[in-house]
PDB file of C-alpha atoms in Angstrom:
ATOM      1  CA  MET A   1     -25.132 144.798-175.691  1.00 42.00           C
ATOM      2  CA  LYS A   2     -22.103 142.918-174.374  1.00 40.00           C
ATOM      3  CA  ARG A   3     -20.264 146.316-174.215  1.00 44.00           C
ATOM      4  CA  VAL A   4     -23.235 147.896-172.273  1.00 40.00           C
ATOM      5  CA  LEU A   5     -23.371 144.778-169.880  1.00 39.00           C
ATOM      6  CA  LEU A   6     -19.663 145.015-169.353  1.00 39.00           C
ATOM      7  CA  ALA A   7     -19.830 148.922-168.677  1.00 41.00           C
ATOM      8  CA  VAL A   8     -22.714 148.256-166.156  1.00 38.00           C
ATOM      9  CA  SER A   9     -20.815 145.906-164.503  1.00 43.00           C
ATOM     10  CA  LEU A  10     -17.791 147.891-164.048  1.00 36.00           C
ATOM     11  CA  LEU A  11     -19.788 150.738-162.742  1.00 38.00           C
ATOM     12  CA  ILE A  12     -21.305 148.354-160.176  1.00 37.00           C
ATOM     13  CA  PHE A  13     -17.811 147.035-159.232  1.00 36.00           C
ATOM     14  CA  LEU A  14     -16.539 150.559-158.843  1.00 35.00           C
ATOM     15  CA  ALA A  15     -19.246 151.978-156.787  1.00 39.00           C
ATOM     16  CA  GLY A  16     -18.881 148.844-154.380  1.00 43.00           C
ATOM     17  CA  CYS A  17     -15.150 149.637-154.068  1.00 40.00           C
ATOM     18  CA  THR A  18     -15.708 153.036-153.245  1.00 38.00           C
ATOM     19  CA  SER A  19     -18.221 152.535-150.519  1.00 39.00           C
ATOM     20  CA  GLN A  20     -15.307 151.027-148.503  1.00 41.00           C
ATOM     21  CA  PRO A  21     -13.481 153.128-145.958  1.00 42.00           C
ATOM     22  CA  VAL A  22     -10.133 154.224-147.272  1.00 45.00           C
ATOM     23  CA  PRO A  23      -7.525 153.998-144.560  1.00 47.00           C
ATOM     24  CA  ASP A  24      -5.905 157.490-143.639  1.00 51.00           C
ATOM     25  CA  PRO A  25      -2.168 157.002-143.273  1.00 52.00           C
ATOM     26  CA  LEU A  26      -1.880 160.225-141.363  1.00 63.00           C
ATOM     27  CA  ARG A  27      -4.543 158.971-138.710  1.00 72.00           C
ATOM     28  CA  PRO A  28      -3.493 156.433-136.375  1.00 77.00           C
ATOM     29  CA  ALA A  29      -5.428 153.444-135.445  1.00 84.00           C
ATOM     30  CA  PRO A  30      -7.353 153.369-132.169  1.00 86.00           C
ATOM     31  CA  PRO A  31      -5.391 152.128-129.290  1.00 94.00           C
ATOM     32  CA  ASP A  32      -5.801 148.525-128.545  1.00 92.00           C
ATOM     33  CA  LEU A  33      -6.933 148.705-124.889  1.00 96.00           C
ATOM     34  CA  PRO A  34      -9.114 146.372-122.823  1.00 96.00           C
ATOM     35  CA  TYR A  35     -11.185 149.604-121.891  1.00 95.00           C
ATOM     36  CA  ARG A  36     -12.620 152.595-123.868  1.00 95.00           C
ATOM     37  CA  THR A  37      -9.925 155.077-122.558  1.00 97.00           C
ATOM     38  CA  TRP A  38      -7.545 155.683-119.690  1.00 98.00           C
ATOM     39  CA  GLU A  39      -7.540 159.082-117.778  1.00 98.00           C
ATOM     40  CA  ILE A  40      -5.294 161.925-116.200  1.00 98.00           C
ATOM     41  CA  GLY A  41      -6.125 163.417-113.024  1.00 98.00           C
ATOM     42  CA  LEU A  42      -5.010 166.497-111.296  1.00 98.00           C
ATOM     43  CA  LEU A  43      -4.805 167.332-107.497  1.00 98.00           C
ATOM     44  CA  ALA A  44      -2.875 169.676-105.268  1.00 98.00           C
ATOM     45  CA  PRO A  45      -2.373 169.933-101.530  1.00 98.00           C
ATOM     46  CA  SER A  46      -4.914 171.799 -99.339  1.00 98.00           C
ATOM     47  CA  TYR A  47      -4.486 175.736 -99.917  1.00 98.00           C
ATOM     48  CA  MET A  48      -1.908 175.170-102.356  1.00 98.00           C
ATOM     49  CA  GLU A  49      -3.934 176.163-105.426  1.00 98.00           C
ATOM     50  CA  VAL A  50      -2.502 175.601-109.061  1.00 98.00           C
ATOM     51  CA  TRP A  51      -3.696 176.469-112.569  1.00 98.00           C
ATOM     52  CA  VAL A  52      -2.406 173.875-114.807  1.00 98.00           C
ATOM     53  CA  GLU A  53      -1.674 175.627-118.177  1.00 98.00           C
ATOM     54  CA  SER A  54      -1.177 172.293-120.215  1.00 98.00           C
ATOM     55  CA  VAL A  55      -0.864 168.588-119.988  1.00 98.00           C
ATOM     56  CA  ASP A  56       0.927 167.087-122.999  1.00 98.00           C
ATOM     57  CA  VAL A  57       1.397 163.351-123.746  1.00 98.00           C
ATOM     58  CA  LEU A  58       3.864 161.458-125.767  1.00 98.00           C
ATOM     59  CA  ASP A  59       2.143 157.982-126.217  1.00 98.00           C
ATOM     60  CA  GLN A  60       3.840 154.605-126.637  1.00 97.00           C
ATOM     61  CA  ARG A  61       3.578 154.876-130.304  1.00 96.00           C
ATOM     62  CA  GLY A  62       5.654 157.945-130.245  1.00 96.00           C
ATOM     63  CA  ILE A  63       2.587 160.187-131.002  1.00 97.00           C
ATOM     64  CA  GLY A  64       2.513 163.496-129.241  1.00 97.00           C
ATOM     65  CA  TYR A  65      -0.778 165.154-128.143  1.00 98.00           C
ATOM     66  CA  TYR A  66      -0.924 168.718-126.749  1.00 97.00           C
ATOM     67  CA  ARG A  67      -3.143 170.557-124.333  1.00 97.00           C
ATOM     68  CA  VAL A  68      -4.923 167.375-123.481  1.00 98.00           C
ATOM     69  CA  HIS A  69      -6.083 168.521-119.875  1.00 98.00           C
ATOM     70  CA  GLY A  70      -5.521 171.611-117.782  1.00 97.00           C
ATOM     71  CA  GLY A  71      -7.156 174.198-115.456  1.00 97.00           C
ATOM     72  CA  VAL A  72      -7.920 174.245-111.799  1.00 95.00           C
ATOM     73  CA  SER A  73      -6.736 170.857-110.012  1.00 95.00           C
ATOM     74  CA  SER A  74      -8.783 169.152-107.334  1.00 96.00           C
ATOM     75  CA  ILE A  75      -8.068 170.588-104.043  1.00 96.00           C
ATOM     76  CA  GLN A  76      -9.578 171.089-100.489  1.00 94.00           C
ATOM     77  CA  ASN A  77      -9.463 174.346 -98.771  1.00 96.00           C
ATOM     78  CA  PRO A  78     -11.208 174.076 -95.480  1.00 96.00           C
ATOM     79  CA  PRO A  79     -12.119 177.249 -93.643  1.00 96.00           C
ATOM     80  CA  ASP A  80     -10.253 178.651 -90.620  1.00 95.00           C
ATOM     81  CA  ASN A  81      -7.124 176.686 -91.519  1.00 96.00           C
ATOM     82  CA  ARG A  82      -8.542 173.343 -90.552  1.00 96.00           C
ATOM     83  CA  GLY A  83      -6.821 171.636 -93.246  1.00 95.00           C
ATOM     84  CA  ASP A  84      -3.195 170.442 -93.360  1.00 96.00           C
ATOM     85  CA  PRO A  85      -1.292 170.710 -96.754  1.00 97.00           C
ATOM     86  CA  ARG A  86       1.859 168.956 -95.524  1.00 97.00           C
ATOM     87  CA  GLY A  87       2.592 165.702 -97.376  1.00 97.00           C
ATOM     88  CA  TRP A  88       0.429 163.558 -99.576  1.00 97.00           C
ATOM     89  CA  PRO A  89      -2.513 161.454 -98.667  1.00 92.00           C
ATOM     90  CA  ALA A  90      -1.968 157.694 -98.135  1.00 89.00           C
ATOM     91  CA  ARG A  91      -4.608 157.077-100.547  1.00 91.00           C
ATOM     92  CA  PRO A  92      -5.053 160.035-102.989  1.00 94.00           C
ATOM     93  CA  GLY A  93      -8.069 160.238-105.119  1.00 91.00           C
ATOM     94  CA  GLY A  94      -8.441 160.536-108.955  1.00 94.00           C
ATOM     95  CA  GLY A  95      -8.361 164.340-108.843  1.00 95.00           C
ATOM     96  CA  LYS A  96      -9.740 166.437-111.430  1.00 97.00           C
ATOM     97  CA  ALA A  97      -9.780 163.606-114.201  1.00 97.00           C
ATOM     98  CA  ARG A  98     -10.271 163.660-118.065  1.00 98.00           C
ATOM     99  CA  PRO A  99     -10.267 160.968-120.368  1.00 98.00           C
ATOM    100  CA  MET A 100      -7.385 160.569-122.802  1.00 98.00           C
ATOM    101  CA  THR A 101      -9.498 159.186-125.694  1.00 96.00           C
ATOM    102  CA  GLY A 102      -7.767 158.004-128.669  1.00 96.00           C
ATOM    103  CA  ILE A 103      -4.371 158.294-127.012  1.00 97.00           C
ATOM    104  CA  ASP A 104      -2.501 155.081-126.408  1.00 98.00           C
ATOM    105  CA  LEU A 105      -0.672 154.237-123.193  1.00 98.00           C
ATOM    106  CA  PRO A 106       1.549 157.017-122.038  1.00 98.00           C
ATOM    107  CA  GLU A 107       5.267 156.955-122.268  1.00 98.00           C
ATOM    108  CA  ILE A 108       5.819 160.679-121.136  1.00 98.00           C
ATOM    109  CA  VAL A 109       3.468 163.197-119.522  1.00 98.00           C
ATOM    110  CA  PHE A 110       4.397 167.004-119.421  1.00 98.00           C
ATOM    111  CA  VAL A 111       2.846 169.326-117.067  1.00 98.00           C
ATOM    112  CA  ARG A 112       3.170 173.101-117.072  1.00 98.00           C
ATOM    113  CA  TRP A 113       1.543 174.967-114.016  1.00 98.00           C
ATOM    114  CA  GLN A 114       1.173 177.969-112.108  1.00 98.00           C
ATOM    115  CA  SER A 115       1.833 177.525-108.371  1.00 98.00           C
ATOM    116  CA  LEU A 116      -0.716 180.296-106.979  1.00 98.00           C
ATOM    117  CA  ALA A 117       0.599 180.034-103.640  1.00 97.00           C
ATOM    118  CA  GLU A 118       3.995 181.443-104.553  1.00 98.00           C
ATOM    119  CA  PRO A 119       3.608 182.451-107.387  1.00 97.00           C
ATOM    120  CA  GLN A 120       5.510 180.698-109.752  1.00 98.00           C
ATOM    121  CA  THR A 121       5.183 178.780-113.118  1.00 98.00           C
ATOM    122  CA  TYR A 122       6.724 175.288-113.411  1.00 98.00           C
ATOM    123  CA  ARG A 123       7.225 172.617-115.762  1.00 98.00           C
ATOM    124  CA  VAL A 124       7.947 168.874-115.291  1.00 98.00           C
ATOM    125  CA  ARG A 125       8.546 165.780-117.134  1.00 98.00           C
ATOM    126  CA  ILE A 126       6.873 162.484-115.893  1.00 98.00           C
ATOM    127  CA  ASP A 127       8.437 159.516-117.387  1.00 98.00           C
ATOM    128  CA  ILE A 128       6.301 156.505-117.274  1.00 98.00           C
ATOM    129  CA  PRO A 129       8.082 153.184-117.022  1.00 98.00           C
ATOM    130  CA  ASP A 130       7.162 149.906-118.843  1.00 98.00           C
ATOM    131  CA  TRP A 131       5.990 148.455-115.643  1.00 98.00           C
ATOM    132  CA  VAL A 132       3.320 151.010-115.300  1.00 98.00           C
ATOM    133  CA  ARG A 133       1.792 150.392-118.986  1.00 98.00           C
ATOM    134  CA  GLU A 134       1.938 146.590-118.251  1.00 98.00           C
ATOM    135  CA  GLU A 135       0.018 147.324-114.908  1.00 98.00           C
ATOM    136  CA  MET A 136      -2.579 149.515-116.651  1.00 98.00           C
ATOM    137  CA  ILE A 137      -3.689 146.528-118.936  1.00 98.00           C
ATOM    138  CA  LYS A 138      -3.502 143.875-116.249  1.00 97.00           C
ATOM    139  CA  PRO A 139      -6.991 142.942-115.142  1.00 97.00           C
ATOM    140  CA  GLN A 140      -7.402 142.865-111.186  1.00 95.00           C
ATOM    141  CA  ALA A 141      -9.789 141.369-108.858  1.00 94.00           C
ATOM    142  CA  ALA A 142     -11.408 144.222-106.837  1.00 89.00           C
ATOM    143  CA  TYR A 143     -14.038 144.552-103.922  1.00 90.00           C
ATOM    144  CA  CYS A 144     -15.973 147.836-103.934  1.00 90.00           C
ATOM    145  CA  ALA A 145     -17.057 148.251-100.333  1.00 83.00           C
ATOM    146  CA  TRP A 146     -19.452 151.267-101.098  1.00 77.00           C
ATOM    147  CA  ARG A 147     -21.474 148.936-103.234  1.00 81.00           C
ATOM    148  CA  ASP A 148     -20.639 145.289-101.599  1.00 81.00           C
ATOM    149  CA  ALA A 149     -19.533 144.196-105.139  1.00 86.00           C
ATOM    150  CA  HIS A 150     -16.620 142.027-106.336  1.00 90.00           C
ATOM    151  CA  GLU A 151     -15.614 142.573-109.904  1.00 89.00           C
ATOM    152  CA  THR A 152     -12.395 142.897-112.368  1.00 93.00           C
ATOM    153  CA  GLN A 153     -11.003 146.371-112.793  1.00 94.00           C
ATOM    154  CA  TYR A 154      -8.052 148.006-114.205  1.00 97.00           C
ATOM    155  CA  ARG A 155      -5.705 150.846-112.962  1.00 97.00           C
ATOM    156  CA  ASP A 156      -6.466 152.998-115.667  1.00 97.00           C
ATOM    157  CA  LEU A 157      -6.040 156.538-113.958  1.00 98.00           C
ATOM    158  CA  ILE A 158      -2.815 158.359-113.629  1.00 98.00           C
ATOM    159  CA  THR A 159      -3.032 161.170-110.969  1.00 98.00           C
ATOM    160  CA  VAL A 160      -0.611 163.944-110.879  1.00 98.00           C
ATOM    161  CA  GLY A 161      -0.325 165.820-107.572  1.00 98.00           C
ATOM    162  CA  LEU A 162       1.361 169.360-108.134  1.00 98.00           C
ATOM    163  CA  ALA A 163       2.996 171.185-105.230  1.00 98.00           C
ATOM    164  CA  PRO A 164       4.999 174.291-104.641  1.00 98.00           C
ATOM    165  CA  GLY A 165       8.713 174.187-105.402  1.00 98.00           C
ATOM    166  CA  GLY A 166       7.849 172.561-108.706  1.00 98.00           C
ATOM    167  CA  ILE A 167       7.141 169.017-107.083  1.00 98.00           C
ATOM    168  CA  ALA A 168       5.180 166.439-108.801  1.00 98.00           C
ATOM    169  CA  LYS A 169       4.126 163.002-107.534  1.00 98.00           C
ATOM    170  CA  ALA A 170       2.411 160.639-109.678  1.00 98.00           C
ATOM    171  CA  TRP A 171       0.050 157.458-108.745  1.00 98.00           C
ATOM    172  CA  LEU A 172      -1.761 154.614-110.732  1.00 98.00           C
ATOM    173  CA  ILE A 173      -5.157 154.400-109.678  1.00 97.00           C
ATOM    174  CA  GLY A 174      -8.343 152.007-110.242  1.00 95.00           C
ATOM    175  CA  PRO A 175     -11.853 152.671-108.901  1.00 91.00           C
ATOM    176  CA  CYS A 176     -11.650 150.195-106.149  1.00 91.00           C
ATOM    177  CA  LEU A 177      -7.825 149.094-106.055  1.00 94.00           C
ATOM    178  CA  GLU A 178      -5.154 150.332-103.851  1.00 94.00           C
ATOM    179  CA  PRO A 179      -3.036 153.217-105.658  1.00 96.00           C
ATOM    180  CA  ILE A 180       0.365 152.422-106.608  1.00 97.00           C
ATOM    181  CA  GLU A 181       3.153 155.357-106.562  1.00 98.00           C
ATOM    182  CA  ILE A 182       4.853 155.719-109.888  1.00 98.00           C
ATOM    183  CA  GLY A 183       7.392 158.187-108.679  1.00 98.00           C
ATOM    184  CA  ARG A 184       8.143 161.834-107.321  1.00 98.00           C
ATOM    185  CA  PHE A 185       9.432 164.244-109.869  1.00 98.00           C
ATOM    186  CA  VAL A 186      11.363 167.641-109.600  1.00 98.00           C
ATOM    187  CA  GLY A 187      10.316 170.259-112.122  1.00 98.00           C
ATOM    188  CA  SER A 188      12.027 173.416-113.043  1.00 98.00           C
ATOM    189  CA  ILE A 189      10.965 177.027-113.226  1.00 98.00           C
ATOM    190  CA  HIS A 190       9.554 178.097-116.635  1.00 97.00           C
ATOM    191  CA  PRO A 191      11.931 180.849-117.595  1.00 95.00           C
ATOM    192  CA  GLU A 192       9.159 182.720-119.820  1.00 95.00           C
ATOM    193  CA  GLY A 193       6.692 182.863-116.578  1.00 96.00           C
ATOM    194  CA  PRO A 194       2.908 182.381-116.876  1.00 97.00           C
ATOM    195  CA  TYR A 195       1.302 181.456-120.116  1.00 97.00           C
ATOM    196  CA  GLU A 196       4.925 181.451-121.777  1.00 95.00           C
ATOM    197  CA  GLY A 197       5.304 185.053-121.410  1.00 95.00           C
ATOM    198  CA  ALA A 198       2.015 185.984-123.306  1.00 95.00           C
ATOM    199  CA  SER A 199       0.392 187.618-120.121  1.00 95.00           C
ATOM    200  CA  GLY A 200       3.082 189.940-119.080  1.00 93.00           C
ATOM    201  CA  GLY A 201       3.949 188.203-115.738  1.00 94.00           C
ATOM    202  CA  LEU A 202       0.214 188.053-114.540  1.00 96.00           C
ATOM    203  CA  TYR A 203      -0.907 184.681-113.145  1.00 96.00           C
ATOM    204  CA  TYR A 204      -4.414 183.180-113.439  1.00 96.00           C
ATOM    205  CA  ARG A 205      -5.729 184.670-110.243  1.00 96.00           C
ATOM    206  CA  PRO A 206      -4.732 185.365-106.603  1.00 96.00           C
ATOM    207  CA  PRO A 207      -5.142 182.572-104.191  1.00 97.00           C
ATOM    208  CA  SER A 208      -8.951 182.168-102.885  1.00 97.00           C
ATOM    209  CA  GLU A 209      -9.981 183.454 -99.643  1.00 97.00           C
ATOM    210  CA  HIS A 210      -9.296 180.285 -97.343  1.00 97.00           C
ATOM    211  CA  ALA A 211      -6.023 179.545 -99.187  1.00 98.00           C
ATOM    212  CA  GLN A 212      -4.879 182.999 -98.739  1.00 98.00           C
ATOM    213  CA  ARG A 213      -5.790 183.106 -94.909  1.00 97.00           C
ATOM    214  CA  TYR A 214      -3.742 179.970 -94.658  1.00 98.00           C
ATOM    215  CA  LEU A 215      -0.743 181.528 -96.621  1.00 98.00           C
ATOM    216  CA  ASP A 216      -0.958 184.558 -94.383  1.00 97.00           C
ATOM    217  CA  THR A 217      -0.608 182.644 -91.182  1.00 97.00           C
ATOM    218  CA  HIS A 218       1.727 179.685 -92.168  1.00 97.00           C
ATOM    219  CA  GLU A 219       5.015 178.947 -94.083  1.00 97.00           C
ATOM    220  CA  ILE A 220       4.558 176.905 -97.290  1.00 98.00           C
ATOM    221  CA  PRO A 221       5.890 173.513 -96.365  1.00 98.00           C
ATOM    222  CA  PHE A 222       8.099 172.669 -99.018  1.00 97.00           C
ATOM    223  CA  ASP A 223      10.161 170.082 -97.656  1.00 95.00           C
ATOM    224  CA  SER A 224       6.833 167.892 -96.910  1.00 97.00           C
ATOM    225  CA  TRP A 225       6.241 166.884-100.611  1.00 98.00           C
TER     226      TRP A 225
END
């Protein structure tokens, strides 16, 4: 009888142990952030359309994440050449944003994109300094005029502007906070061309109607970015 009770007790003990989650050494712990996730946004100057092939991130833990963002960036193409692509806006928006769920704060952001206005394929490395990561987790008092509310916010969005000539500019942005410039970065021509040579030199598409009209009547303002 004692042996039966001992066996039953052992089975109950083992069942209780196996019901607990077993840590996976190959899966990193979730980032310890004051919000659910940070984001990356993509934008381009008016008429200077881009197709982003890949955004890769190396986070502060040294873990790499590949193709976490891409596609057409946010852009304005007003008809009849009413837009102005020169320079960057004083207060850039978030662009086409995507959450970096499960990724810790960034150490390096890599972008590979097609500049459809030229056309040319570029790649750039954007180093994220320590002060940027510190700023991303610092609570800020914000006033949101559009809803007349005071609240605490974070600058949890890194917006990357992409321009012809391989120029990239990055800002740190919060919903109702003033943007902070991270830096201007000069990329290089990707020697394998679009899609790393897999498309035989073919780009995503030609510029759209209004973009092409601007390109037909103006020079690309390379020096303005």
